[in-house]
């Protein structure tokens, strides 16, 4: 895992303008075959948690999960990691509102779209819908965040909004909360209730026979 994190960090440095040599060398040494492109660290937490629940060791399978720091960066990462760059198989999740950026980027590098799965709004919304607000509140209670949630929903701006929209907004109101709950909400899922985009991504990443 540590070595794959080093590769992830090297790719991030490369995308920011540093030389690509370290990423290329690590890709060869670690036998990386697939890069999973995600918008941010909360998506990373969710994917890695679900993989662990399924008994999957993604680094051992040659899969590196990479948060890009926003959907607008997908073109850069697809160019570096896909056919024009390291030649890795590309996969990932995207929000429906950002799908056009992914489609354009993948077409531009000649990479197939079939490994990318679209969330109806975003992954947090998918997880909240799968669990239901009442179950998410149980998770909040266990984490000591229920009083903050109750204070949040009493704010005038939240009046009249659907509860799952309120919950999605609440998870983004404090730094680090989305990442923490990306892990916790996946842990709370029943095995048969995993949101389709997340389930389908992990299924797509099954090792090639």
Coordinates of C-alpha atoms in Angstrom, one line a residue:
X1 CA 0.0 0.0 0.0
X2 CA 2.8 2.4 0.9
X3 CA 4.5 1.9 -2.5
X4 CA 1.2 2.5 -4.3
X5 CA 0.7 5.7 -2.3
X6 CA 4.2 6.8 -3.5
X7 CA 3.0 6.2 -7.1
X8 CA -0.2 8.2 -6.4
X9 CA 1.9 11.1 -5.0
X10 CA 4.3 10.9 -8.0
X11 CA 1.4 11.1 -10.4
X12 CA 0.0 14.1 -8.5
X13 CA 3.4 15.9 -8.7
X14 CA 3.6 15.0 -12.4
X15 CA 0.1 16.5 -13.0
X16 CA 1.3 19.6 -11.2
X17 CA 4.2 20.1 -13.6
X18 CA 7.0 18.0 -12.1
X19 CA 8.9 15.5 -14.3
X20 CA 7.2 12.2 -15.0
X21 CA 10.2 10.0 -14.5
X22 CA 9.4 8.9 -10.9
X23 CA 5.8 8.0 -11.7
X24 CA 6.9 6.0 -14.8
X25 CA 9.6 4.1 -12.8
X26 CA 7.1 3.3 -10.0
X27 CA 4.5 2.2 -12.5
X28 CA 6.9 -0.4 -13.9
X29 CA 8.2 -1.5 -10.6
X30 CA 4.8 -1.9 -9.0
X31 CA 3.2 -3.4 -12.2
X32 CA 0.5 -0.8 -12.2
X33 CA -2.1 -1.8 -14.9
X34 CA -5.1 0.4 -14.0
X35 CA -5.6 3.9 -12.8
X36 CA -9.0 4.7 -11.2
X37 CA -9.7 8.4 -11.6
X38 CA -11.8 10.0 -8.9
X39 CA -12.7 13.6 -8.3
X40 CA -11.6 13.8 -4.7
X41 CA -10.4 12.2 -1.5
X42 CA -13.9 11.3 -0.2
X43 CA -14.5 9.2 -3.3
X44 CA -11.1 7.6 -2.6
X45 CA -12.1 6.7 0.9
X46 CA -15.3 5.1 -0.3
X47 CA -13.7 3.0 -3.0
X48 CA -10.9 1.8 -0.8
X49 CA -13.3 0.9 2.0
X50 CA -15.6 -1.0 -0.3
X51 CA -12.7 -2.9 -1.9
X52 CA -11.5 -3.9 1.6
X53 CA -15.0 -5.1 2.5
X54 CA -15.0 -7.2 -0.6
X55 CA -11.6 -8.7 0.4
X56 CA -9.9 -7.0 -2.5
X57 CA -6.3 -5.8 -2.4
X58 CA -6.3 -3.2 -5.2
X59 CA -2.5 -2.4 -5.0
X60 CA -1.7 -6.1 -5.3
X61 CA -3.9 -6.3 -8.3
X62 CA -2.0 -3.4 -9.9
X63 CA -4.8 -0.9 -9.4
X64 CA -4.1 2.6 -8.2
X65 CA -7.0 4.8 -7.0
X66 CA -6.1 8.5 -7.7
X67 CA -8.0 11.6 -6.5
X68 CA -7.6 14.3 -9.2
X69 CA -8.6 17.4 -7.2
X70 CA -11.7 18.0 -9.3
X71 CA -13.3 16.8 -12.5
X72 CA -11.7 19.6 -14.5
X73 CA -8.4 17.8 -14.1
X74 CA -9.5 14.6 -15.8
X75 CA -8.0 15.6 -19.2
X76 CA -4.6 16.1 -17.7
X77 CA -4.7 12.8 -15.8
X78 CA -6.1 10.9 -18.7
X79 CA -3.3 12.2 -20.9
X80 CA -0.6 11.3 -18.4
X81 CA -1.9 7.9 -17.5
X82 CA -3.9 6.7 -20.5
X83 CA -2.8 5.8 -24.1
X84 CA -0.7 9.0 -24.7
X85 CA 1.3 8.5 -21.4
X86 CA 1.8 5.4 -19.3
X87 CA -0.7 3.4 -21.3
X88 CA -2.7 2.3 -18.2
X89 CA -6.2 1.1 -18.4
X90 CA -8.4 3.9 -17.1
X91 CA -11.5 3.6 -14.9
X92 CA -13.4 5.8 -12.5
X93 CA -16.5 7.5 -11.1
X94 CA -17.9 10.8 -12.2
X95 CA -20.8 13.0 -11.2
X96 CA -23.6 13.4 -13.8
X97 CA -22.9 17.1 -14.0
X98 CA -19.3 16.6 -14.9
X99 CA -19.8 13.7 -17.3
X100 CA -19.1 15.9 -20.4
X101 CA -15.6 16.6 -19.1
X102 CA -14.9 12.9 -18.8
X103 CA -16.4 12.1 -22.2
X104 CA -14.3 14.8 -23.9
X105 CA -11.1 13.8 -22.1
X106 CA -11.5 10.1 -22.8
X107 CA -12.3 10.7 -26.4
X108 CA -9.3 13.0 -26.7
X109 CA -6.9 10.3 -25.5
X110 CA -8.5 7.4 -27.3
X111 CA -9.5 5.6 -24.1
X112 CA -12.8 3.6 -23.8
X113 CA -15.7 5.1 -21.7
X114 CA -16.9 1.7 -20.4
X115 CA -14.8 1.7 -17.3
X116 CA -16.4 4.9 -16.0
X117 CA -19.6 4.9 -14.0
X118 CA -21.8 7.9 -13.4
X119 CA -23.4 8.9 -10.0
X120 CA -26.9 10.5 -10.3
X121 CA -25.7 13.6 -8.4
X122 CA -22.5 12.6 -6.6
X123 CA -21.2 9.6 -4.6
X124 CA -22.3 11.1 -1.3
X125 CA -25.8 11.4 -2.6
X126 CA -25.7 7.8 -3.8
X127 CA -24.6 6.6 -0.4
X128 CA -27.3 8.7 1.5
X129 CA -30.0 7.4 -0.8
X130 CA -28.8 3.8 -0.4
X131 CA -28.7 4.0 3.4
X132 CA -31.6 6.4 4.0
X133 CA -31.4 9.5 6.2
X134 CA -32.4 7.6 9.3
X135 CA -29.5 5.2 9.0
X136 CA -27.1 8.0 8.2
X137 CA -28.3 9.7 11.4
X138 CA -27.4 6.5 13.3
X139 CA -23.9 6.8 11.9
X140 CA -23.8 10.5 12.9
X141 CA -24.9 9.6 16.4
X142 CA -22.2 7.0 16.8
X143 CA -19.6 9.7 15.7
X144 CA -20.9 12.4 18.0
X145 CA -22.1 14.5 15.1
X146 CA -25.9 14.3 15.7
X147 CA -26.1 17.6 17.6
X148 CA -24.3 19.4 14.8
X149 CA -26.7 17.9 12.3
X150 CA -29.8 19.0 14.3
X151 CA -28.4 22.5 14.5
X152 CA -27.7 22.5 10.7
X153 CA -31.3 21.5 9.7
X154 CA -32.7 24.3 11.9
X155 CA -30.9 26.9 9.7
X156 CA -33.4 29.0 7.6
X157 CA -31.6 28.1 4.4
X158 CA -32.4 24.4 5.0
X159 CA -36.1 24.8 5.5
X160 CA -38.2 23.0 3.0
X161 CA -35.3 21.1 1.4
X162 CA -35.5 17.3 1.1
X163 CA -33.8 15.6 4.0
X164 CA -31.3 13.8 1.8
X165 CA -30.3 17.1 0.2
X166 CA -29.8 18.5 3.6
X167 CA -27.7 15.6 4.6
X168 CA -25.5 15.8 1.5
X169 CA -24.9 19.5 2.2
X170 CA -24.1 18.8 5.9
X171 CA -21.4 16.4 5.0
X172 CA -19.6 19.1 3.1
X173 CA -19.8 21.8 5.8
X174 CA -16.7 20.9 7.7
X175 CA -13.2 20.2 6.4
X176 CA -12.5 16.5 6.4
X177 CA -16.1 15.4 7.1
X178 CA -16.8 14.1 3.6
X179 CA -13.6 12.0 3.7
X180 CA -14.4 10.5 7.1
X181 CA -18.0 9.7 6.1
X182 CA -17.0 8.4 2.7
X183 CA -15.4 5.6 4.8
X184 CA -18.1 5.4 7.4
X185 CA -21.1 5.3 5.1
X186 CA -19.7 2.5 3.0
X187 CA -19.0 0.6 6.2
X188 CA -22.7 1.0 7.1
X189 CA -24.0 -0.4 3.8
X190 CA -25.7 -3.7 3.7
X191 CA -24.0 -6.1 1.2
X192 CA -26.9 -6.0 -1.2
X193 CA -27.4 -2.3 -1.1
X194 CA -24.2 -0.9 -2.5
X195 CA -24.9 2.0 -5.0
X196 CA -24.7 0.8 -8.5
X197 CA -21.9 3.1 -9.7
X198 CA -19.7 2.0 -6.8
X199 CA -20.6 -1.7 -7.2
X200 CA -20.1 -1.7 -10.9
X201 CA -16.7 0.0 -10.7
X202 CA -15.4 -2.6 -8.3
X203 CA -16.8 -5.4 -10.5
X204 CA -15.1 -3.8 -13.5
X205 CA -11.8 -3.8 -11.7
X206 CA -11.8 -7.6 -11.2
X207 CA -8.4 -9.0 -12.2
X208 CA -8.2 -10.1 -15.8
X209 CA -8.0 -13.9 -16.1

